[in-house]
C-alpha positions as MATLAB code, in Angstrom:
seq = 'XXXXXXXXXXXXXXXXXXXXXXXXXXXXXXXXXXXXXXXXXXXXXXXXXXXXXXXXXXXXXXXXXXXXXXXXXXXXXXXXXXXXXXXXXXXXXXXXXXXXXXXXXXXXXXXXXXXXXXXXXXXXXXXXXXXXXXXXXXXXXXXXXXXXXXXXXXXXXXXXXXXXXX';
ca = [
      65.456  -93.015   -8.753;
      64.160  -89.855   -9.440;
      63.924  -86.413   -7.168;
      60.574  -85.743   -5.763;
      59.256  -82.184   -7.808;
      56.481  -80.568   -6.429;
      53.983  -80.456   -9.740;
      50.846  -78.083  -10.031;
      47.597  -79.492  -11.795;
      44.467  -78.031  -12.970;
      41.093  -80.272  -12.438;
      37.778  -80.090  -13.785;
      34.463  -80.538  -15.087;
      31.519  -79.787  -16.341;
      29.430  -82.275  -17.294;
      27.899  -85.005  -15.096;
      28.639  -84.491  -11.286;
      30.760  -82.732  -11.975;
      32.092  -81.778   -8.018;
      32.415  -85.733   -7.772;
      34.737  -85.971  -10.550;
      36.833  -83.541   -9.771;
      37.268  -84.506   -5.677;
      37.928  -88.185   -6.852;
      40.290  -86.582   -9.502;
      41.911  -85.606   -6.869;
      42.329  -89.444   -4.776;
      43.152  -90.881   -8.364;
      46.161  -88.264   -8.333;
      47.231  -89.542   -4.668;
      47.019  -93.130   -5.569;
      49.238  -92.400   -9.042;
      52.976  -94.163   -8.966;
      55.083  -92.077   -6.827;
      53.100  -89.579   -6.227;
      51.567  -87.976   -2.553;
      48.786  -85.197   -3.082;
      50.434  -82.398   -1.131;
      47.095  -79.322   -1.699;
      44.293  -79.069   -2.766;
      42.018  -75.893   -3.451;
      39.156  -75.277   -2.833;
      36.361  -75.723   -5.492;
      35.538  -73.434   -8.041;
      32.674  -72.096  -10.098;
      33.529  -70.443  -13.302;
      31.479  -69.995  -16.369;
      33.631  -71.640  -19.531;
      35.900  -69.687  -22.124;
      36.670  -69.712  -25.354;
      33.541  -71.928  -24.560;
      30.212  -72.535  -24.546;
      28.624  -75.106  -22.391;
      27.565  -75.425  -18.256;
      29.554  -73.562  -15.651;
      32.820  -75.629  -14.884;
      33.804  -76.181  -11.252;
      37.275  -76.077  -10.730;
      40.518  -76.702   -8.240;
      44.043  -77.537   -8.991;
      46.079  -79.686   -6.153;
      50.145  -79.649   -5.794;
      51.342  -83.249   -6.003;
      54.778  -84.168   -5.295;
      56.356  -86.764   -6.955;
      58.339  -88.710   -8.240;
      57.209  -89.052  -12.423;
      59.095  -87.096  -14.660;
      56.917  -84.184  -16.285;
      56.120  -87.351  -19.704;
      54.339  -89.684  -17.313;
      52.425  -87.470  -15.624;
      50.815  -86.144  -18.574;
      50.250  -89.493  -19.430;
      49.318  -90.600  -16.141;
      46.457  -87.289  -15.893;
      45.218  -87.681  -19.825;
      44.712  -92.258  -18.322;
      42.023  -90.946  -15.991;
      40.628  -88.348  -17.739;
      40.291  -91.302  -20.814;
      39.625  -93.482  -16.269;
      35.959  -91.063  -16.117;
      34.462  -90.777  -20.122;
      36.948  -87.737  -21.262;
      35.864  -87.828  -24.427;
      37.406  -85.012  -27.256;
      35.269  -84.335  -30.432;
      35.697  -80.706  -30.870;
      37.820  -78.217  -29.132;
      36.814  -76.900  -26.050;
      34.328  -79.157  -25.842;
      32.016  -80.261  -22.384;
      34.258  -82.245  -20.271;
      34.023  -85.221  -17.676;
      37.169  -84.717  -16.747;
      39.841  -82.053  -18.233;
      43.472  -82.685  -16.117;
      46.214  -80.380  -17.414;
      50.544  -80.330  -15.978;
      50.484  -76.504  -15.279;
      53.550  -76.424  -13.502;
      56.594  -78.860  -12.471;
      58.728  -77.944  -10.176;
      60.400  -74.758  -12.164;
      61.009  -76.732  -14.862;
      60.506  -74.926  -18.625;
      59.774  -77.259  -21.178;
      58.743  -76.958  -24.678;
      57.821  -79.606  -26.979;
      54.768  -81.309  -29.515;
      53.240  -83.105  -26.588;
      53.673  -80.729  -23.770;
      54.312  -77.796  -22.698;
      55.515  -76.817  -18.980;
      54.674  -73.934  -16.924;
      50.818  -74.082  -18.585;
      50.849  -71.332  -21.640;
      47.346  -69.650  -20.886;
      47.240  -70.443  -17.093;
      48.359  -66.328  -17.144;
      44.862  -65.524  -18.554;
      42.371  -68.336  -16.765;
      41.621  -66.283  -12.895;
      40.263  -71.062  -13.082;
      43.493  -71.429  -11.699;
      45.182  -68.339  -11.113;
      42.457  -68.021   -8.010;
      42.417  -71.608   -7.000;
      46.688  -71.301   -7.552;
      46.269  -69.036   -4.754;
      44.727  -70.554   -2.509;
      47.623  -73.436   -2.359;
      50.616  -71.752   -3.755;
      50.191  -67.539   -3.155;
      53.871  -67.466   -4.023;
      53.359  -68.965   -7.489;
      50.851  -66.510   -8.675;
      50.818  -61.743   -8.817;
      48.240  -60.416   -7.554;
      47.879  -58.221  -10.162;
      47.736  -60.221  -12.523;
      44.839  -62.158  -10.528;
      43.098  -59.018  -10.438;
      43.545  -57.937  -13.665;
      41.373  -60.494  -14.978;
      38.155  -59.643  -12.341;
      36.341  -59.695  -14.972;
      35.836  -63.392  -15.662;
      33.393  -64.890  -13.412;
      34.322  -67.660  -10.671;
      33.150  -67.800   -6.862;
      34.053  -70.178   -5.068;
      31.688  -73.250   -4.618;
      30.092  -72.754   -0.467;
      31.310  -75.228    2.021;
      34.127  -76.411   -0.255;
      38.045  -75.948    1.771;
      40.596  -76.151    0.500;
      43.592  -78.961    2.341;
      46.651  -79.382    2.284;
      48.695  -82.922    3.749;
      48.169  -83.750    7.123;
      44.706  -82.808    7.090;
      44.224  -85.876    5.726;
      41.223  -85.658    2.577;
];
């Protein structure tokens, strides 16, 4: 059996009830085979980048998984599909977006998957929530350099970690 790996998943939505979609996706992550939800950041409201449309609700989740990186990516894409994700054009508004940000310390470059996520260091909507649950993975100077990107914590949302209950 495959050894467990800590993986980080970026979650986002900006169509329908985006907040509910992100929270529901966290529950679905926890239900993946051989996978446990370890932590989830607060919810963050962010402006779309390189796109038009409503604001996004974003979060980052940490999972401990026995799935391989390609299998985890496939499971994430299946969850997007279940949530009604369509891809009519690049950066279109979406009901759910799940990105595999990191898979342990692995470096993967294939046509289907690049890990660590190639654009995560340029996105406040990834680094701010990631810093909440895994500060050792975020360079504070890099996050500070993204201060011009509009991002705000959703009032009442709180980071969660195992042992607190969903």
